[in-house]
């Protein structure tokens, strides 16, 4: 970790930088060090990777908070237990039990749960994870691997919580109900309250000899690698749900779901607007004046487009159906091209003279003569 540069330093922003400032800094540096612009340049390739890594952390609010607090240790996967799922066995908790411990027996609706079956099947908790993908991967779709820490049924006791050769018995404290009624004296007289049995933990049963592997819980934490199919056209911040891949249920209940939040790195060339894409294409002074056929990169590949003569800077052209594929559909958005005219620099004396001659023709309103000067420009400036 000692050889890594601070992520804020890599992007050239302060710790108080906004989300937009971080994104702008990333786009600028990603364009500067993009491998396509520096083929074979290992130094540029390493800087491009460094910029991507910094943006991956600082663009994610959770990871950014951990990095701000703990530095690299907060975002190194070798530290801690991972991002997904509740800590310990917190995923087993049922908020209804907490609610009942407060309101049960006081006429606030706790009576129905007091009589419920403590061994009824319960669905496992949902867990969350993040997946980081590139812009083009979001456009085309991709299968990524995500590692999550989730609860699974103990394979040694098969979910019973009892060691081999042992079994369970009815809890003598609550007679198998999983809950007890306690009476307390108050200023208003005797008050009855329904609470979870502290001996069996609300299960109604106790284990004679707990399983060593799961300590009688019937389930254990396990790190699992899962393939997540990300559909083409997904946008930054959207989620992919994997049914049944969350924490396992109890008493034979179904498992929860895995919710994967998709983080899409911005592209240095393309900018997304819904399913439409925008790009800025520079053209020369003579291309704008005389018209020309140019090549435009799109998410569907390169296309040619004929720029009409007399095109002004800022003109927007629309390429129908060349945008991003819509999720679970075959239709696409559009691609919009904004033309930026590059003004020539460091002109030679001959080039300057030709431009001055052209300037004179503007007062003569002689289109044919002006066009001939542009033909000269095309030869001299290309």
PDB file of C-alpha atoms in Angstrom, residues 64-259:
ATOM      1  CA  UNK A  64     -15.119   7.255  -0.367  1.00  0.00           C
ATOM      2  CA  UNK A  65     -16.268   7.488   3.265  1.00  0.00           C
ATOM      3  CA  UNK A  66     -14.213   4.418   4.206  1.00  0.00           C
ATOM      4  CA  UNK A  67     -11.175   5.770   2.348  1.00  0.00           C
ATOM      5  CA  UNK A  68     -11.498   9.185   4.035  1.00  0.00           C
ATOM      6  CA  UNK A  69     -11.637   7.510   7.446  1.00  0.00           C
ATOM      7  CA  UNK A  70      -9.205   4.599   7.117  1.00  0.00           C
ATOM      8  CA  UNK A  71      -7.162   5.315   3.999  1.00  0.00           C
ATOM      9  CA  UNK A  72      -6.242   2.371   1.747  1.00  0.00           C
ATOM     10  CA  UNK A  73      -7.029  -0.091   4.553  1.00  0.00           C
ATOM     11  CA  UNK A  74     -10.676   0.935   4.335  1.00  0.00           C
ATOM     12  CA  UNK A  75     -11.010  -0.059   0.671  1.00  0.00           C
ATOM     13  CA  UNK A  76      -8.544  -2.959   0.454  1.00  0.00           C
ATOM     14  CA  UNK A  77     -10.578  -6.183   0.023  1.00  0.00           C
ATOM     15  CA  UNK A  78      -8.037  -7.969   2.244  1.00  0.00           C
ATOM     16  CA  UNK A  79      -9.250  -5.933   5.192  1.00  0.00           C
ATOM     17  CA  UNK A  80     -12.607  -6.603   6.896  1.00  0.00           C
ATOM     18  CA  UNK A  81     -15.350  -8.959   5.863  1.00  0.00           C
ATOM     19  CA  UNK A  82     -16.508  -7.377   2.611  1.00  0.00           C
ATOM     20  CA  UNK A  83     -19.205  -4.987   1.539  1.00  0.00           C
ATOM     21  CA  UNK A  84     -22.285  -7.095   1.278  1.00  0.00           C
ATOM     22  CA  UNK A  85     -24.628  -8.358   3.897  1.00  0.00           C
ATOM     23  CA  UNK A  86     -25.236  -7.518   7.540  1.00  0.00           C
ATOM     24  CA  UNK A  87     -22.480  -7.981  10.106  1.00  0.00           C
ATOM     25  CA  UNK A  88     -22.371 -11.177  12.169  1.00  0.00           C
ATOM     26  CA  UNK A  89     -25.751 -12.826  12.141  1.00  0.00           C
ATOM     27  CA  UNK A  90     -27.595  -9.513  12.073  1.00  0.00           C
ATOM     28  CA  UNK A  91     -29.435 -10.660   8.956  1.00  0.00           C
ATOM     29  CA  UNK A  92     -31.451 -13.088  11.063  1.00  0.00           C
ATOM     30  CA  UNK A  93     -33.096 -10.393  13.155  1.00  0.00           C
ATOM     31  CA  UNK A  94     -36.817  -9.886  12.720  1.00  0.00           C
ATOM     32  CA  UNK A  95     -37.920  -6.301  13.379  1.00  0.00           C
ATOM     33  CA  UNK A  96     -41.269  -7.667  14.461  1.00  0.00           C
ATOM     34  CA  UNK A  97     -39.588  -9.267  17.484  1.00  0.00           C
ATOM     35  CA  UNK A  98     -38.109  -5.915  18.464  1.00  0.00           C
ATOM     36  CA  UNK A  99     -41.471  -4.233  17.969  1.00  0.00           C
ATOM     37  CA  UNK A 100     -43.183  -6.849  20.110  1.00  0.00           C
ATOM     38  CA  UNK A 101     -40.647  -6.565  22.902  1.00  0.00           C
ATOM     39  CA  UNK A 102     -41.624  -2.894  23.186  1.00  0.00           C
ATOM     40  CA  UNK A 103     -45.350  -2.941  22.462  1.00  0.00           C
ATOM     41  CA  UNK A 104     -46.363  -6.598  22.923  1.00  0.00           C
ATOM     42  CA  UNK A 105     -49.130  -7.056  25.519  1.00  0.00           C
ATOM     43  CA  UNK A 106     -49.980  -3.333  25.690  1.00  0.00           C
ATOM     44  CA  UNK A 107     -52.756  -3.365  23.129  1.00  0.00           C
ATOM     45  CA  UNK A 108     -50.587  -2.086  20.245  1.00  0.00           C
ATOM     46  CA  UNK A 109     -51.035  -5.102  18.030  1.00  0.00           C
ATOM     47  CA  UNK A 110     -48.469  -7.363  19.663  1.00  0.00           C
ATOM     48  CA  UNK A 111     -50.981 -10.047  20.592  1.00  0.00           C
ATOM     49  CA  UNK A 112     -51.118 -11.590  17.105  1.00  0.00           C
ATOM     50  CA  UNK A 113     -47.346 -12.237  17.059  1.00  0.00           C
ATOM     51  CA  UNK A 114     -47.432 -13.560  20.627  1.00  0.00           C
ATOM     52  CA  UNK A 115     -49.517 -16.467  19.389  1.00  0.00           C
ATOM     53  CA  UNK A 116     -47.573 -16.996  16.141  1.00  0.00           C
ATOM     54  CA  UNK A 117     -45.555 -20.149  15.554  1.00  0.00           C
ATOM     55  CA  UNK A 118     -41.915 -19.467  16.503  1.00  0.00           C
ATOM     56  CA  UNK A 119     -40.824 -22.277  14.188  1.00  0.00           C
ATOM     57  CA  UNK A 120     -42.711 -21.046  11.137  1.00  0.00           C
ATOM     58  CA  UNK A 121     -40.563 -20.610   7.982  1.00  0.00           C
ATOM     59  CA  UNK A 122     -39.007 -17.150   7.664  1.00  0.00           C
ATOM     60  CA  UNK A 123     -37.464 -15.588   4.592  1.00  0.00           C
ATOM     61  CA  UNK A 124     -33.784 -14.664   4.757  1.00  0.00           C
ATOM     62  CA  UNK A 125     -32.606 -11.055   4.587  1.00  0.00           C
ATOM     63  CA  UNK A 126     -31.639  -9.360   1.323  1.00  0.00           C
ATOM     64  CA  UNK A 127     -27.984  -8.399   0.918  1.00  0.00           C
ATOM     65  CA  UNK A 128     -26.275  -5.790  -1.254  1.00  0.00           C
ATOM     66  CA  UNK A 129     -23.118  -5.560  -3.337  1.00  0.00           C
ATOM     67  CA  UNK A 130     -21.521  -3.219  -5.896  1.00  0.00           C
ATOM     68  CA  UNK A 131     -20.186  -3.883  -9.398  1.00  0.00           C
ATOM     69  CA  UNK A 132     -17.998  -1.428 -11.321  1.00  0.00           C
ATOM     70  CA  UNK A 133     -18.067  -1.541 -15.119  1.00  0.00           C
ATOM     71  CA  UNK A 134     -16.901   0.627 -18.016  1.00  0.00           C
ATOM     72  CA  UNK A 135     -19.180   2.740 -20.196  1.00  0.00           C
ATOM     73  CA  UNK A 136     -19.004   0.384 -23.169  1.00  0.00           C
ATOM     74  CA  UNK A 137     -19.651  -2.629 -20.927  1.00  0.00           C
ATOM     75  CA  UNK A 138     -22.832  -0.930 -19.766  1.00  0.00           C
ATOM     76  CA  UNK A 139     -23.834  -0.373 -23.396  1.00  0.00           C
ATOM     77  CA  UNK A 140     -23.172  -3.954 -24.488  1.00  0.00           C
ATOM     78  CA  UNK A 141     -23.896  -5.882 -21.278  1.00  0.00           C
ATOM     79  CA  UNK A 142     -21.455  -8.074 -19.384  1.00  0.00           C
ATOM     80  CA  UNK A 143     -21.217 -10.934 -16.912  1.00  0.00           C
ATOM     81  CA  UNK A 144     -19.164  -9.963 -13.864  1.00  0.00           C
ATOM     82  CA  UNK A 145     -18.130 -11.865 -10.764  1.00  0.00           C
ATOM     83  CA  UNK A 146     -19.180 -10.437  -7.398  1.00  0.00           C
ATOM     84  CA  UNK A 147     -17.941 -11.745  -4.048  1.00  0.00           C
ATOM     85  CA  UNK A 148     -20.429 -11.518  -1.195  1.00  0.00           C
ATOM     86  CA  UNK A 149     -20.427 -12.655   2.403  1.00  0.00           C
ATOM     87  CA  UNK A 150     -23.768 -14.254   3.177  1.00  0.00           C
ATOM     88  CA  UNK A 151     -25.315 -16.729   5.564  1.00  0.00           C
ATOM     89  CA  UNK A 152     -25.799 -20.262   4.274  1.00  0.00           C
ATOM     90  CA  UNK A 153     -27.151 -23.399   5.864  1.00  0.00           C
ATOM     91  CA  UNK A 154     -24.527 -25.206   7.935  1.00  0.00           C
ATOM     92  CA  UNK A 155     -23.452 -28.245   5.952  1.00  0.00           C
ATOM     93  CA  UNK A 156     -22.426 -30.125   9.094  1.00  0.00           C
ATOM     94  CA  UNK A 157     -25.748 -30.066  10.949  1.00  0.00           C
ATOM     95  CA  UNK A 158     -27.898 -29.349   7.850  1.00  0.00           C
ATOM     96  CA  UNK A 159     -29.491 -26.359   9.509  1.00  0.00           C
ATOM     97  CA  UNK A 160     -30.640 -28.060  12.728  1.00  0.00           C
ATOM     98  CA  UNK A 161     -27.985 -26.477  14.923  1.00  0.00           C
ATOM     99  CA  UNK A 162     -27.469 -29.817  16.681  1.00  0.00           C
ATOM    100  CA  UNK A 163     -24.295 -31.873  16.650  1.00  0.00           C
ATOM    101  CA  UNK A 164     -24.344 -35.289  14.987  1.00  0.00           C
ATOM    102  CA  UNK A 165     -26.201 -37.819  17.147  1.00  0.00           C
ATOM    103  CA  UNK A 166     -27.848 -35.049  19.115  1.00  0.00           C
ATOM    104  CA  UNK A 167     -31.250 -33.459  18.727  1.00  0.00           C
ATOM    105  CA  UNK A 168     -33.546 -30.707  19.933  1.00  0.00           C
ATOM    106  CA  UNK A 169     -36.120 -30.541  22.696  1.00  0.00           C
ATOM    107  CA  UNK A 170     -38.952 -28.215  23.667  1.00  0.00           C
ATOM    108  CA  UNK A 171     -37.726 -25.207  25.599  1.00  0.00           C
ATOM    109  CA  UNK A 172     -38.827 -25.640  29.225  1.00  0.00           C
ATOM    110  CA  UNK A 173     -38.755 -21.904  29.796  1.00  0.00           C
ATOM    111  CA  UNK A 174     -41.481 -21.018  27.266  1.00  0.00           C
ATOM    112  CA  UNK A 175     -42.975 -24.474  26.633  1.00  0.00           C
ATOM    113  CA  UNK A 176     -42.141 -24.215  22.944  1.00  0.00           C
ATOM    114  CA  UNK A 177     -43.909 -20.899  22.357  1.00  0.00           C
ATOM    115  CA  UNK A 178     -40.756 -18.894  21.856  1.00  0.00           C
ATOM    116  CA  UNK A 179     -42.191 -16.062  23.941  1.00  0.00           C
ATOM    117  CA  UNK A 180     -43.021 -15.421  27.555  1.00  0.00           C
ATOM    118  CA  UNK A 181     -45.486 -13.199  29.349  1.00  0.00           C
ATOM    119  CA  UNK A 182     -44.002 -11.237  32.214  1.00  0.00           C
ATOM    120  CA  UNK A 183     -45.887  -9.129  34.711  1.00  0.00           C
ATOM    121  CA  UNK A 184     -44.459  -5.920  36.121  1.00  0.00           C
ATOM    122  CA  UNK A 185     -45.785  -3.547  38.745  1.00  0.00           C
ATOM    123  CA  UNK A 186     -46.149   0.095  37.827  1.00  0.00           C
ATOM    124  CA  UNK A 187     -47.887   3.210  39.085  1.00  0.00           C
ATOM    125  CA  UNK A 188     -50.903   2.102  37.071  1.00  0.00           C
ATOM    126  CA  UNK A 189     -50.999  -1.409  38.520  1.00  0.00           C
ATOM    127  CA  UNK A 190     -49.894  -4.699  37.040  1.00  0.00           C
ATOM    128  CA  UNK A 191     -48.681  -4.560  33.442  1.00  0.00           C
ATOM    129  CA  UNK A 192     -48.332  -7.671  31.263  1.00  0.00           C
ATOM    130  CA  UNK A 193     -45.730  -7.727  28.528  1.00  0.00           C
ATOM    131  CA  UNK A 194     -44.875 -10.364  25.883  1.00  0.00           C
ATOM    132  CA  UNK A 195     -41.127 -10.823  25.360  1.00  0.00           C
ATOM    133  CA  UNK A 196     -38.935 -13.204  23.379  1.00  0.00           C
ATOM    134  CA  UNK A 197     -37.747 -16.161  25.395  1.00  0.00           C
ATOM    135  CA  UNK A 198     -34.126 -15.519  26.297  1.00  0.00           C
ATOM    136  CA  UNK A 199     -33.281 -19.201  26.681  1.00  0.00           C
ATOM    137  CA  UNK A 200     -34.255 -20.426  23.218  1.00  0.00           C
ATOM    138  CA  UNK A 201     -34.005 -17.082  21.444  1.00  0.00           C
ATOM    139  CA  UNK A 202     -37.614 -17.292  20.277  1.00  0.00           C
ATOM    140  CA  UNK A 203     -37.221 -20.665  18.546  1.00  0.00           C
ATOM    141  CA  UNK A 204     -39.256 -22.659  21.070  1.00  0.00           C
ATOM    142  CA  UNK A 205     -36.611 -25.376  21.017  1.00  0.00           C
ATOM    143  CA  UNK A 206     -33.187 -25.811  22.496  1.00  0.00           C
ATOM    144  CA  UNK A 207     -30.285 -27.939  21.305  1.00  0.00           C
ATOM    145  CA  UNK A 208     -28.810 -30.537  23.634  1.00  0.00           C
ATOM    146  CA  UNK A 209     -25.360 -30.449  22.037  1.00  0.00           C
ATOM    147  CA  UNK A 210     -24.778 -27.474  19.691  1.00  0.00           C
ATOM    148  CA  UNK A 211     -23.027 -28.034  16.367  1.00  0.00           C
ATOM    149  CA  UNK A 212     -19.377 -26.975  16.653  1.00  0.00           C
ATOM    150  CA  UNK A 213     -19.258 -25.403  13.210  1.00  0.00           C
ATOM    151  CA  UNK A 214     -22.223 -23.050  13.592  1.00  0.00           C
ATOM    152  CA  UNK A 215     -22.465 -22.922  17.410  1.00  0.00           C
ATOM    153  CA  UNK A 216     -26.053 -24.106  17.257  1.00  0.00           C
ATOM    154  CA  UNK A 217     -27.200 -21.366  14.851  1.00  0.00           C
ATOM    155  CA  UNK A 218     -27.859 -23.785  11.972  1.00  0.00           C
ATOM    156  CA  UNK A 219     -26.159 -21.379   9.568  1.00  0.00           C
ATOM    157  CA  UNK A 220     -22.722 -19.904   8.938  1.00  0.00           C
ATOM    158  CA  UNK A 221     -21.167 -16.948   7.136  1.00  0.00           C
ATOM    159  CA  UNK A 222     -19.540 -17.803   3.828  1.00  0.00           C
ATOM    160  CA  UNK A 223     -17.782 -15.839   1.093  1.00  0.00           C
ATOM    161  CA  UNK A 224     -19.363 -16.742  -2.245  1.00  0.00           C
ATOM    162  CA  UNK A 225     -18.408 -15.723  -5.807  1.00  0.00           C
ATOM    163  CA  UNK A 226     -21.483 -15.186  -7.985  1.00  0.00           C
ATOM    164  CA  UNK A 227     -21.867 -14.448 -11.712  1.00  0.00           C
ATOM    165  CA  UNK A 228     -24.012 -11.377 -12.300  1.00  0.00           C
ATOM    166  CA  UNK A 229     -25.475 -10.919 -15.796  1.00  0.00           C
ATOM    167  CA  UNK A 230     -25.628  -7.174 -16.414  1.00  0.00           C
ATOM    168  CA  UNK A 231     -28.070  -6.390 -19.245  1.00  0.00           C
ATOM    169  CA  UNK A 232     -27.098  -4.162 -22.171  1.00  0.00           C
ATOM    170  CA  UNK A 233     -28.191  -0.566 -21.719  1.00  0.00           C
ATOM    171  CA  UNK A 234     -28.022  -0.462 -17.918  1.00  0.00           C
ATOM    172  CA  UNK A 235     -27.362   2.981 -16.455  1.00  0.00           C
ATOM    173  CA  UNK A 236     -25.199   4.146 -13.578  1.00  0.00           C
ATOM    174  CA  UNK A 237     -26.915   3.596 -10.224  1.00  0.00           C
ATOM    175  CA  UNK A 238     -29.381   0.961 -11.421  1.00  0.00           C
ATOM    176  CA  UNK A 239     -29.644  -2.408  -9.679  1.00  0.00           C
ATOM    177  CA  UNK A 240     -29.629  -6.036 -10.747  1.00  0.00           C
ATOM    178  CA  UNK A 241     -31.552  -8.446  -8.521  1.00  0.00           C
ATOM    179  CA  UNK A 242     -30.457 -12.072  -8.104  1.00  0.00           C
ATOM    180  CA  UNK A 243     -33.401 -13.901  -6.582  1.00  0.00           C
ATOM    181  CA  UNK A 244     -32.567 -16.352  -3.811  1.00  0.00           C
ATOM    182  CA  UNK A 245     -28.897 -15.343  -3.508  1.00  0.00           C
ATOM    183  CA  UNK A 246     -29.241 -13.450  -0.223  1.00  0.00           C
ATOM    184  CA  UNK A 247     -29.029 -14.757   3.333  1.00  0.00           C
ATOM    185  CA  UNK A 248     -30.613 -18.159   3.855  1.00  0.00           C
ATOM    186  CA  UNK A 249     -34.017 -18.409   5.500  1.00  0.00           C
ATOM    187  CA  UNK A 250     -34.784 -20.054   8.829  1.00  0.00           C
ATOM    188  CA  UNK A 251     -37.014 -23.013   9.566  1.00  0.00           C
ATOM    189  CA  UNK A 252     -37.048 -23.960   5.912  1.00  0.00           C
ATOM    190  CA  UNK A 253     -37.942 -20.448   4.720  1.00  0.00           C
ATOM    191  CA  UNK A 254     -36.676 -19.131   1.347  1.00  0.00           C
ATOM    192  CA  UNK A 255     -33.424 -17.221   0.970  1.00  0.00           C
ATOM    193  CA  UNK A 256     -33.430 -13.466   0.448  1.00  0.00           C
ATOM    194  CA  UNK A 257     -32.189 -11.741  -2.694  1.00  0.00           C
ATOM    195  CA  UNK A 258     -28.886 -10.184  -3.717  1.00  0.00           C
ATOM    196  CA  UNK A 259     -29.186  -6.579  -4.933  1.00  0.00           C
TER     197      UNK A 259
END
